[in-house]
Coordinates of C-alpha atoms in Angstrom, one line a residue:
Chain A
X1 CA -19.3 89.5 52.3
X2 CA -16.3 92.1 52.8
X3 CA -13.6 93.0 55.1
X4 CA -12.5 96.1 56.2
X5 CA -9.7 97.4 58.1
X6 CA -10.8 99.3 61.4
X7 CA -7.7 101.7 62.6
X8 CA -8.9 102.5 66.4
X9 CA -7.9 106.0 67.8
X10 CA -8.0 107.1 71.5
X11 CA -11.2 106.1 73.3
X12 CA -12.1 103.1 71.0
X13 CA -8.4 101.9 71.2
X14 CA -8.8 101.3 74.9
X15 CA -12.2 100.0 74.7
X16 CA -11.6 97.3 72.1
X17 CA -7.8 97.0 73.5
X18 CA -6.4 97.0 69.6
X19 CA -5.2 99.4 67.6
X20 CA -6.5 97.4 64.5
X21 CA -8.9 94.9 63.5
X22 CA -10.4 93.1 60.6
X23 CA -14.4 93.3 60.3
X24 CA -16.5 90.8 58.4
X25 CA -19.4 93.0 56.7
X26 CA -22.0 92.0 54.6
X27 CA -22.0 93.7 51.3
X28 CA -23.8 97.2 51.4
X29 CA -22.9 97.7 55.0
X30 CA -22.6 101.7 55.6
X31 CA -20.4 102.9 58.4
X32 CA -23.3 103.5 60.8
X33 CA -23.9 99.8 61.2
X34 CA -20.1 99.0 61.2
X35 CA -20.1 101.7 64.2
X36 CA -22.7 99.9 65.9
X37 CA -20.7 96.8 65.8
X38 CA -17.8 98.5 67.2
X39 CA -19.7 99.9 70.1
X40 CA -21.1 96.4 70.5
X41 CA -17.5 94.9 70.7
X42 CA -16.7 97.6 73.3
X43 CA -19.3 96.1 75.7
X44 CA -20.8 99.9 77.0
X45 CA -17.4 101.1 77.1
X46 CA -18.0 103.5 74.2
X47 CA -21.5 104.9 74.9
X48 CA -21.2 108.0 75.7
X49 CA -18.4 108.8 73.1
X50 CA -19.4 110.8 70.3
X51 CA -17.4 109.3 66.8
X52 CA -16.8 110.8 63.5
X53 CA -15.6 108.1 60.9
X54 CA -13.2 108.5 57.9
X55 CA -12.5 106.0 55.7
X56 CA -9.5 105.8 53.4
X57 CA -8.3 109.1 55.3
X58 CA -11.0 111.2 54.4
X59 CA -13.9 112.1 56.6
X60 CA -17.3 111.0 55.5
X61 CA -21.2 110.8 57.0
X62 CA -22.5 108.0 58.6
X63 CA -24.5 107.2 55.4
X64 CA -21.5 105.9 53.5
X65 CA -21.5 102.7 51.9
X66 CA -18.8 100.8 52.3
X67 CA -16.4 98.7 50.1
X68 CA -13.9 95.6 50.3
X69 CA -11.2 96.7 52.0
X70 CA -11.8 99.9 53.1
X71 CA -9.7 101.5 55.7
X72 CA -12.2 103.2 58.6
X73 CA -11.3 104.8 61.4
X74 CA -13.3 106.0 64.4
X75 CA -12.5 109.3 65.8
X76 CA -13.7 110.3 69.3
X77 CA -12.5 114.0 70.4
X78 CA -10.3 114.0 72.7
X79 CA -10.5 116.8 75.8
X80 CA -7.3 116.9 77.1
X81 CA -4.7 119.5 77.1
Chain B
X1 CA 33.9 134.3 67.5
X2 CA 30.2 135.3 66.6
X3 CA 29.5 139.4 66.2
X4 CA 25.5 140.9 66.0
X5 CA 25.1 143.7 63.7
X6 CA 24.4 146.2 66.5
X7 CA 28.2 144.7 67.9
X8 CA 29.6 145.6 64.7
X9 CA 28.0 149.2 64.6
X10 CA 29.6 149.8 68.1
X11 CA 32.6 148.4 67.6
X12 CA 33.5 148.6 63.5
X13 CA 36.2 151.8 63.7
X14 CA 37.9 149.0 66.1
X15 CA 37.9 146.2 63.6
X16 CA 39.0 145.3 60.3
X17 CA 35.7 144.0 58.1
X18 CA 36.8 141.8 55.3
X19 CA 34.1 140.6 53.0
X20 CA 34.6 137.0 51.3
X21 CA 31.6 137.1 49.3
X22 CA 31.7 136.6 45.5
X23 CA 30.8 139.5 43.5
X24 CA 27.4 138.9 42.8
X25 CA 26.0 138.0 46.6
X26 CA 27.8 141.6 47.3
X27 CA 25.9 142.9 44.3
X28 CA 22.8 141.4 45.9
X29 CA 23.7 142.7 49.7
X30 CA 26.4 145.0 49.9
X31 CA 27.5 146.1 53.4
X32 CA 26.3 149.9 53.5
X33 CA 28.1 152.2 55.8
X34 CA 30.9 150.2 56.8
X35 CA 34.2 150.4 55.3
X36 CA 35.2 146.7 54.1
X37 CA 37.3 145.0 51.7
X38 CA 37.6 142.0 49.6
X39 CA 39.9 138.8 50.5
X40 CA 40.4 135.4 49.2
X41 CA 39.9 132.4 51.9
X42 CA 43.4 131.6 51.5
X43 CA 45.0 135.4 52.8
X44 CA 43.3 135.1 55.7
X45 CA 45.6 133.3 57.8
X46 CA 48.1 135.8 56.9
X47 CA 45.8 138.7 58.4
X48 CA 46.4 139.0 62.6
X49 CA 44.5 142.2 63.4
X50 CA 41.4 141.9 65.2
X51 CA 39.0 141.5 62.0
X52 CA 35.5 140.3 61.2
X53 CA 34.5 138.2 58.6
X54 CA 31.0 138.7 56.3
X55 CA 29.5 136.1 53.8
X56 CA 26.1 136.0 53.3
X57 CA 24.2 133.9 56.0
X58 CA 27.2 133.6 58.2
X59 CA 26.9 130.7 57.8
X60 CA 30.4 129.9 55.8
X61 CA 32.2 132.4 57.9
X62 CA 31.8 130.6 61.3
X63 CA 33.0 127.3 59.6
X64 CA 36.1 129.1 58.2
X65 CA 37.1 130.4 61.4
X66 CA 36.6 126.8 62.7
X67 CA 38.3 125.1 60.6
X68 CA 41.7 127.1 60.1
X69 CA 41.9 127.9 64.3
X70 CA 41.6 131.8 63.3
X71 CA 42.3 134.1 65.8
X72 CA 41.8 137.5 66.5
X73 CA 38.1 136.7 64.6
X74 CA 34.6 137.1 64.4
X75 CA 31.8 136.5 62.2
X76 CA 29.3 138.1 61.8
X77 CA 26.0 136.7 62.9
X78 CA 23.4 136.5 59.9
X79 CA 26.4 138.2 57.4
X80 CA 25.8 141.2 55.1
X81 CA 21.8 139.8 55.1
X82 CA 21.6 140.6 58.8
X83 CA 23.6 143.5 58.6
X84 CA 21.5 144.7 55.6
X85 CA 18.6 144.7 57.7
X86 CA 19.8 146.0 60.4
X87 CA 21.5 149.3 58.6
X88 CA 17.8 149.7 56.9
X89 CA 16.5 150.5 60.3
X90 CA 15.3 147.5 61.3
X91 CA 15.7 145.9 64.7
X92 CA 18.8 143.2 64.7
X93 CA 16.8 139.8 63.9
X94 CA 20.7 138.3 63.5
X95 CA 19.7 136.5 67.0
X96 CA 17.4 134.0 64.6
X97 CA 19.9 133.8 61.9
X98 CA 19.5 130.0 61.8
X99 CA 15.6 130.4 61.2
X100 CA 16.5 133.4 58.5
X101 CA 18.5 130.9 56.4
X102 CA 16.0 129.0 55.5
X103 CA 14.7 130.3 52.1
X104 CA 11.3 129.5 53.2
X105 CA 11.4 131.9 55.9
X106 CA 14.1 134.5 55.1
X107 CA 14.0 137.9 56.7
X108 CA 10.7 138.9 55.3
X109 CA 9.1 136.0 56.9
X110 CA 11.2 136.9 60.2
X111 CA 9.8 140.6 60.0
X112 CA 6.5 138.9 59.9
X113 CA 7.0 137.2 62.7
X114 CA 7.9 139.7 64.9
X115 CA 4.8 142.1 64.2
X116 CA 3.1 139.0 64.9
X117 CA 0.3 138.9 67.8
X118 CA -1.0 135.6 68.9
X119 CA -3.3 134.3 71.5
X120 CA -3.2 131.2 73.4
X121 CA -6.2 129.9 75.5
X122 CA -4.8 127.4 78.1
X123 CA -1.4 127.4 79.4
X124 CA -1.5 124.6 80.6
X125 CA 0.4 121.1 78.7
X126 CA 0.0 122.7 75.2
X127 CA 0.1 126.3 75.9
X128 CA 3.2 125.9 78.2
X129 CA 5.4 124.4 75.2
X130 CA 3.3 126.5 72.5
X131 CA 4.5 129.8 74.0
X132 CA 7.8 129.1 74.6
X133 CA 8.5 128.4 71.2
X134 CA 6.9 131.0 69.6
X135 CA 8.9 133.4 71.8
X136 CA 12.5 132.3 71.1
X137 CA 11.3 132.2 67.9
X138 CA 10.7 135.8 68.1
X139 CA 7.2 136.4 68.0
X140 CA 6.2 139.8 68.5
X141 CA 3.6 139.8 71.1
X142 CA 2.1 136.9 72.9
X143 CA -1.5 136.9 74.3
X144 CA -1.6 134.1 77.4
X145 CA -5.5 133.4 78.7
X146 CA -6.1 131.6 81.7
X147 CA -7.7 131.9 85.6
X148 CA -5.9 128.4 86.7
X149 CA -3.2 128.4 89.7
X150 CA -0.2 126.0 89.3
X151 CA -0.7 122.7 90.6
X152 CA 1.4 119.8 92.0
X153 CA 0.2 117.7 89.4
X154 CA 1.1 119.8 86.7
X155 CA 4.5 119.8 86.7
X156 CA 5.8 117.2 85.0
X157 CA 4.2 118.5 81.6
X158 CA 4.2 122.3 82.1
X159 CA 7.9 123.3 81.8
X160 CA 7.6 127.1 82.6
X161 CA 6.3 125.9 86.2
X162 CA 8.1 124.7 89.4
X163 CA 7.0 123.8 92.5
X164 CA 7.3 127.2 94.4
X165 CA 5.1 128.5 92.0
X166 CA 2.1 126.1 93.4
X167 CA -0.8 128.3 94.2
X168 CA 0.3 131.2 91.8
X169 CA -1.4 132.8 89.1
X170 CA 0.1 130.3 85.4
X171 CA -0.5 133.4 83.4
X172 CA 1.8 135.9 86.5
X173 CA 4.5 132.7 86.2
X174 CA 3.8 132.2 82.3
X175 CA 4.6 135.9 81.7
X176 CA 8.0 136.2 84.6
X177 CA 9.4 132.9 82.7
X178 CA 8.9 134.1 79.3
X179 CA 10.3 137.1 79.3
X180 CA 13.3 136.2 80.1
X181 CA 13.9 133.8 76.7
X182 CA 12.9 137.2 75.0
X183 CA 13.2 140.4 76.6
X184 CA 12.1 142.6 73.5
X185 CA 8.6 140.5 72.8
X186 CA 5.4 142.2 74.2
X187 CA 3.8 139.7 76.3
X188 CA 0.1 140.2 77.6
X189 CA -1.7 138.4 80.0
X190 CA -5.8 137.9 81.1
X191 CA -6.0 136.0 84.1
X192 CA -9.6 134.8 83.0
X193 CA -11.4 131.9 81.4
X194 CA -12.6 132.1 77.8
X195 CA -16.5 132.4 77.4
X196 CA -18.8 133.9 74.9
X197 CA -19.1 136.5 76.7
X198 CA -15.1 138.2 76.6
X199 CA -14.2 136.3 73.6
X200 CA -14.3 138.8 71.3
X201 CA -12.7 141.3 73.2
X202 CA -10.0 139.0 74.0
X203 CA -9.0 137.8 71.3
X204 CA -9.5 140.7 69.2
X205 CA -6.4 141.7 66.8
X206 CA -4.6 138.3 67.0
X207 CA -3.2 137.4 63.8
X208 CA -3.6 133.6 65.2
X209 CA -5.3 131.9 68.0
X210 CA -4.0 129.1 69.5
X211 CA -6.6 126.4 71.2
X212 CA -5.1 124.6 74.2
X213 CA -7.7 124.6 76.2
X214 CA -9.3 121.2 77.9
X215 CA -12.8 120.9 77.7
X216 CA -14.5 121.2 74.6
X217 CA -16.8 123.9 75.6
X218 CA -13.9 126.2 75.2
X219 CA -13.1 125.3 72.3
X220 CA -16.5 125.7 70.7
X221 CA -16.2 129.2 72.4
X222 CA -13.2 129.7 70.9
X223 CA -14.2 127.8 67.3
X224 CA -16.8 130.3 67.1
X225 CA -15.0 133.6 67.6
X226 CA -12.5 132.5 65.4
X227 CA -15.1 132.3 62.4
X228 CA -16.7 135.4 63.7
X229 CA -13.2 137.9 63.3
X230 CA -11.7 135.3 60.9
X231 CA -8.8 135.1 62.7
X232 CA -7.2 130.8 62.0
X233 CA -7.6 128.4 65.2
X234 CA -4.5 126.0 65.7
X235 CA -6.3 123.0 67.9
X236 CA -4.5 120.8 69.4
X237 CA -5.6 117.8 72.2
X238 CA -4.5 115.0 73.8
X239 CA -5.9 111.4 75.7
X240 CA -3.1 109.3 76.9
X241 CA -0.4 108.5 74.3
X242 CA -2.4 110.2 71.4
X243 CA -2.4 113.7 70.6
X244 CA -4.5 115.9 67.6
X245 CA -3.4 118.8 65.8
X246 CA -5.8 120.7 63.3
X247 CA -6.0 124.4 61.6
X248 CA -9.4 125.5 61.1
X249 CA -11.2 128.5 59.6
X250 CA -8.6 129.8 57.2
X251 CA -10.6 131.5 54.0
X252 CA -14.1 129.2 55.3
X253 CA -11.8 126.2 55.9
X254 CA -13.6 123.6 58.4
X255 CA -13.7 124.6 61.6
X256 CA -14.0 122.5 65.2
X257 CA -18.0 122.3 64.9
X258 CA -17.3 120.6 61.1
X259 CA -15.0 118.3 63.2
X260 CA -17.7 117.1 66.0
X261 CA -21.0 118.6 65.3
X262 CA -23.7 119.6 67.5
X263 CA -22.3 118.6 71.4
X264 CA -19.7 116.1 71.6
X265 CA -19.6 113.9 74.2
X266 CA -16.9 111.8 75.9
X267 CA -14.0 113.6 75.9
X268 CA -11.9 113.0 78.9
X269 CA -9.3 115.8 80.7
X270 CA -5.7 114.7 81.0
X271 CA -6.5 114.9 84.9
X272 CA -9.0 111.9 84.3
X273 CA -7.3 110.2 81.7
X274 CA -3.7 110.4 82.4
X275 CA -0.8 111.6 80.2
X276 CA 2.5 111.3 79.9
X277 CA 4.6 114.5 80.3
X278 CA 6.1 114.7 77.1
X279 CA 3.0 113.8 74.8
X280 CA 1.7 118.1 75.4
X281 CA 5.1 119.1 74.6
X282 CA 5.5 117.2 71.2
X283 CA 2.0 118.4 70.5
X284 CA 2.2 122.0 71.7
X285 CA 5.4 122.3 69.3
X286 CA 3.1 121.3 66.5
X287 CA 0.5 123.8 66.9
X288 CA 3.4 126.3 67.6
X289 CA 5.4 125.2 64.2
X290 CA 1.6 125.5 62.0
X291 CA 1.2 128.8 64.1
X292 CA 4.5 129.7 62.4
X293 CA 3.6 128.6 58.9
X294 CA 0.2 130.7 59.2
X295 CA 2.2 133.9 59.9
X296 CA 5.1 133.5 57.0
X297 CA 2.7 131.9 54.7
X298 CA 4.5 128.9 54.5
X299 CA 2.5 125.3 52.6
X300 CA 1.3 123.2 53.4
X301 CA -0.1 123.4 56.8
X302 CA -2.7 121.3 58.6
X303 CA -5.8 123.4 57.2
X304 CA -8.5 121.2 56.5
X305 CA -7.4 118.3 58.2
X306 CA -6.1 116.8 61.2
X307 CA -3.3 115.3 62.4
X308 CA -3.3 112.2 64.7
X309 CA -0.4 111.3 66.6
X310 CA 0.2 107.6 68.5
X311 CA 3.4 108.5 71.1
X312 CA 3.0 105.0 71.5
X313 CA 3.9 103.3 68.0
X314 CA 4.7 106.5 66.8
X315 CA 2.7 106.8 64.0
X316 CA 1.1 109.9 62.3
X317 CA -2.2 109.6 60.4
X318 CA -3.4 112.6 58.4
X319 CA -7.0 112.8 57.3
X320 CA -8.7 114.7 55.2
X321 CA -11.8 116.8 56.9

């Protein structure tokens, strides 16, 4: 098993109601299903929001693999202005 | 006392002009067509006519005066740099003497400035704060794009709007308010939305273009153009206490449809979502301040990545794209 650090932006702040959190992954998890977890967590309240993912401040596909300790951060765009 | 260069020209049979500079800064600038004359710091005290002192920036000159109560004096606003300028022909720019200073941005980089054109889409909460900045900035011309009336609800984050203007054209209001901070800038105005269909002709010729729109459609429309003419896009957006600041498409830099592919969906106005009144400003700055750095040339700048900004915890993230 890993953990990774989730940083939560905007949208997926306010659905999950944390800026931060600590996932449990098993090993070879990629950052699609650690997005589908999220969206689970956020009970519906995330599914019409589109998210890009970064991890470790660099933006990367779905596809990634993902490591121990890996910083990930959804990003939904935002409208306003 | 503070003096422009175009003061001085009017008034300089009037006024004694003494030059403080060490040799080599008058080497480097030396005050052309006026009739000055070298003094120590110390003699000055000792000198009553009306008289105007020159160092380089200015800078130095309005401490002096400060500090040893002189009367009877002025200094002269952006010193033998300003004035060097000025006697070349060139418009006075001594007003942004402070900006001028800086060895980043100097008087070239001021030139550029002010033969600058840029467009902003939106003036709403980030084009409000956007254009005001660039204008007392001195940006040369100013391209404002928008069909919205003022609204009651869009006071408390659009500065150059007050409640008698509800109902009124933003880009009649924008334009009235503006060009008051800077009577010499050329400021035009389209009271229309973007769409694919006038984008090119809108935006055509802008040396920057300036997204603060709110709905992503626009800014695909605007994402687009900006590829198409190669002209830089400064995005900014906002939801709640979080606001976004990108530069895309500089030299086949990512772009908004690199950012969010395809359709995006989810995005929520600040009319749905809520914001707090000074979020746009802080974020409009930003797009106004990498505007800036596009136009001098000044790195780094936000190209290729994006800057996220919590108003809440205060906290900036920058990620690569």
């Amino acid at each position: 098993m890993m953990k990774v650090n989730v940083k939560c932006f905007s949208q997926v702040q306010y659905a999950l109601g944390q800026t931060e959190l600590l996932v449990e992954l098993e090993n070879g998890s990629k950052a699609s299903d650690l997005e589908k977890l999220i969206r689970i967590r956020a009970k519906g309240k995330l599914d019409d929001v589109s998210l890009r993912v970064a991890i470790n401040k660099n933006y990367v596909n779905e596809d990634t693999e993902l490591k121990d300790s890996d910083e990930v951060a959804f990003i939904p765009p935002v409208q306003g202005g | 006392m503070i003096i422009t260069p175009k003061e001085l020209n009017d008034q300089k049979d009037d006024l004694l002009i003494i030059d403080i500079r060490p040799s080599d800064q008058r080497t480097e600038f030396p005050l052309v067509e006026l009739n000055s004359f070298v003094c120590g710091n110390e003699e000055l005290t000792d000198i009553k006519e009306k008289k105007v002192l020159v160092c380089q920036y200015g800078i130095v000159t309005e401490g002096l005066i400060i500090e040893n109560d002189l009367q009877n004096t002025f200094s002269l606003l952006g010193g033998a740099v300003a004035w060097n300028d000025f006697s070349d022909g060139y418009r006075d720019l001594s007003q942004w003497s402070r900006q001028t200073v800086l060895p980043e941005v100097g008087i070239d980089g001021q030139k550029k400035i002010s033969k600058a054109k840029v467009t902003i889409v939106g003036m709403g909460g980030l084009g409000c704060p956007a254009a005001q900045s660039l204008l007392i900035s001195g940006i040369g011309s100013l391209h404002l794009i928008d069909k919205d009336t003022v609204s009651l609800s869009n006071l408390h984050r659009q500065p150059l709007f007050t409640p008698k203007d509800i109902d009124c054209k933003k880009v009649d209001v924008a334009k009235k308010r503006l060009s008051v901070l800077n009577p010499n800038a050329n400021i035009d105005i389209t009271d229309m939305f973007l769409n694919n269909k006038n984008a090119k002709e809108l935006v055509y010729g802008s040396d920057v273009i300036i997204d603060a729109t709110d709905n992503i459609e626009s800014r695909q429309v605007i994402d687009q153009i900006s590829k198409k003419l190669d002209i830089p896009m400064v995005y900014g957006g906002l939801y709640r206490f979080e606001g976004q600041v990108s530069v895309f498409n500089v030299n086949g830099s990512p772009g908004y449809i690199e950012l969010f592919p395809d359709t995006p969906s989810g995005g929520i106005t600040c009319e749905d979502s809520g914001v707090l009144g000074m979020l746009p400003g802080i974020i409009g700055n930003i797009q106004a301040l990498e505007t800036l750095k596009l136009i001098i040339g000044i790195d780094p700048t936000l190209v290729g990545k994006i800057l996220i900004y919590d108003a809440m915890n205060h906290k900036m993230r920058t990620i690569q794209l």
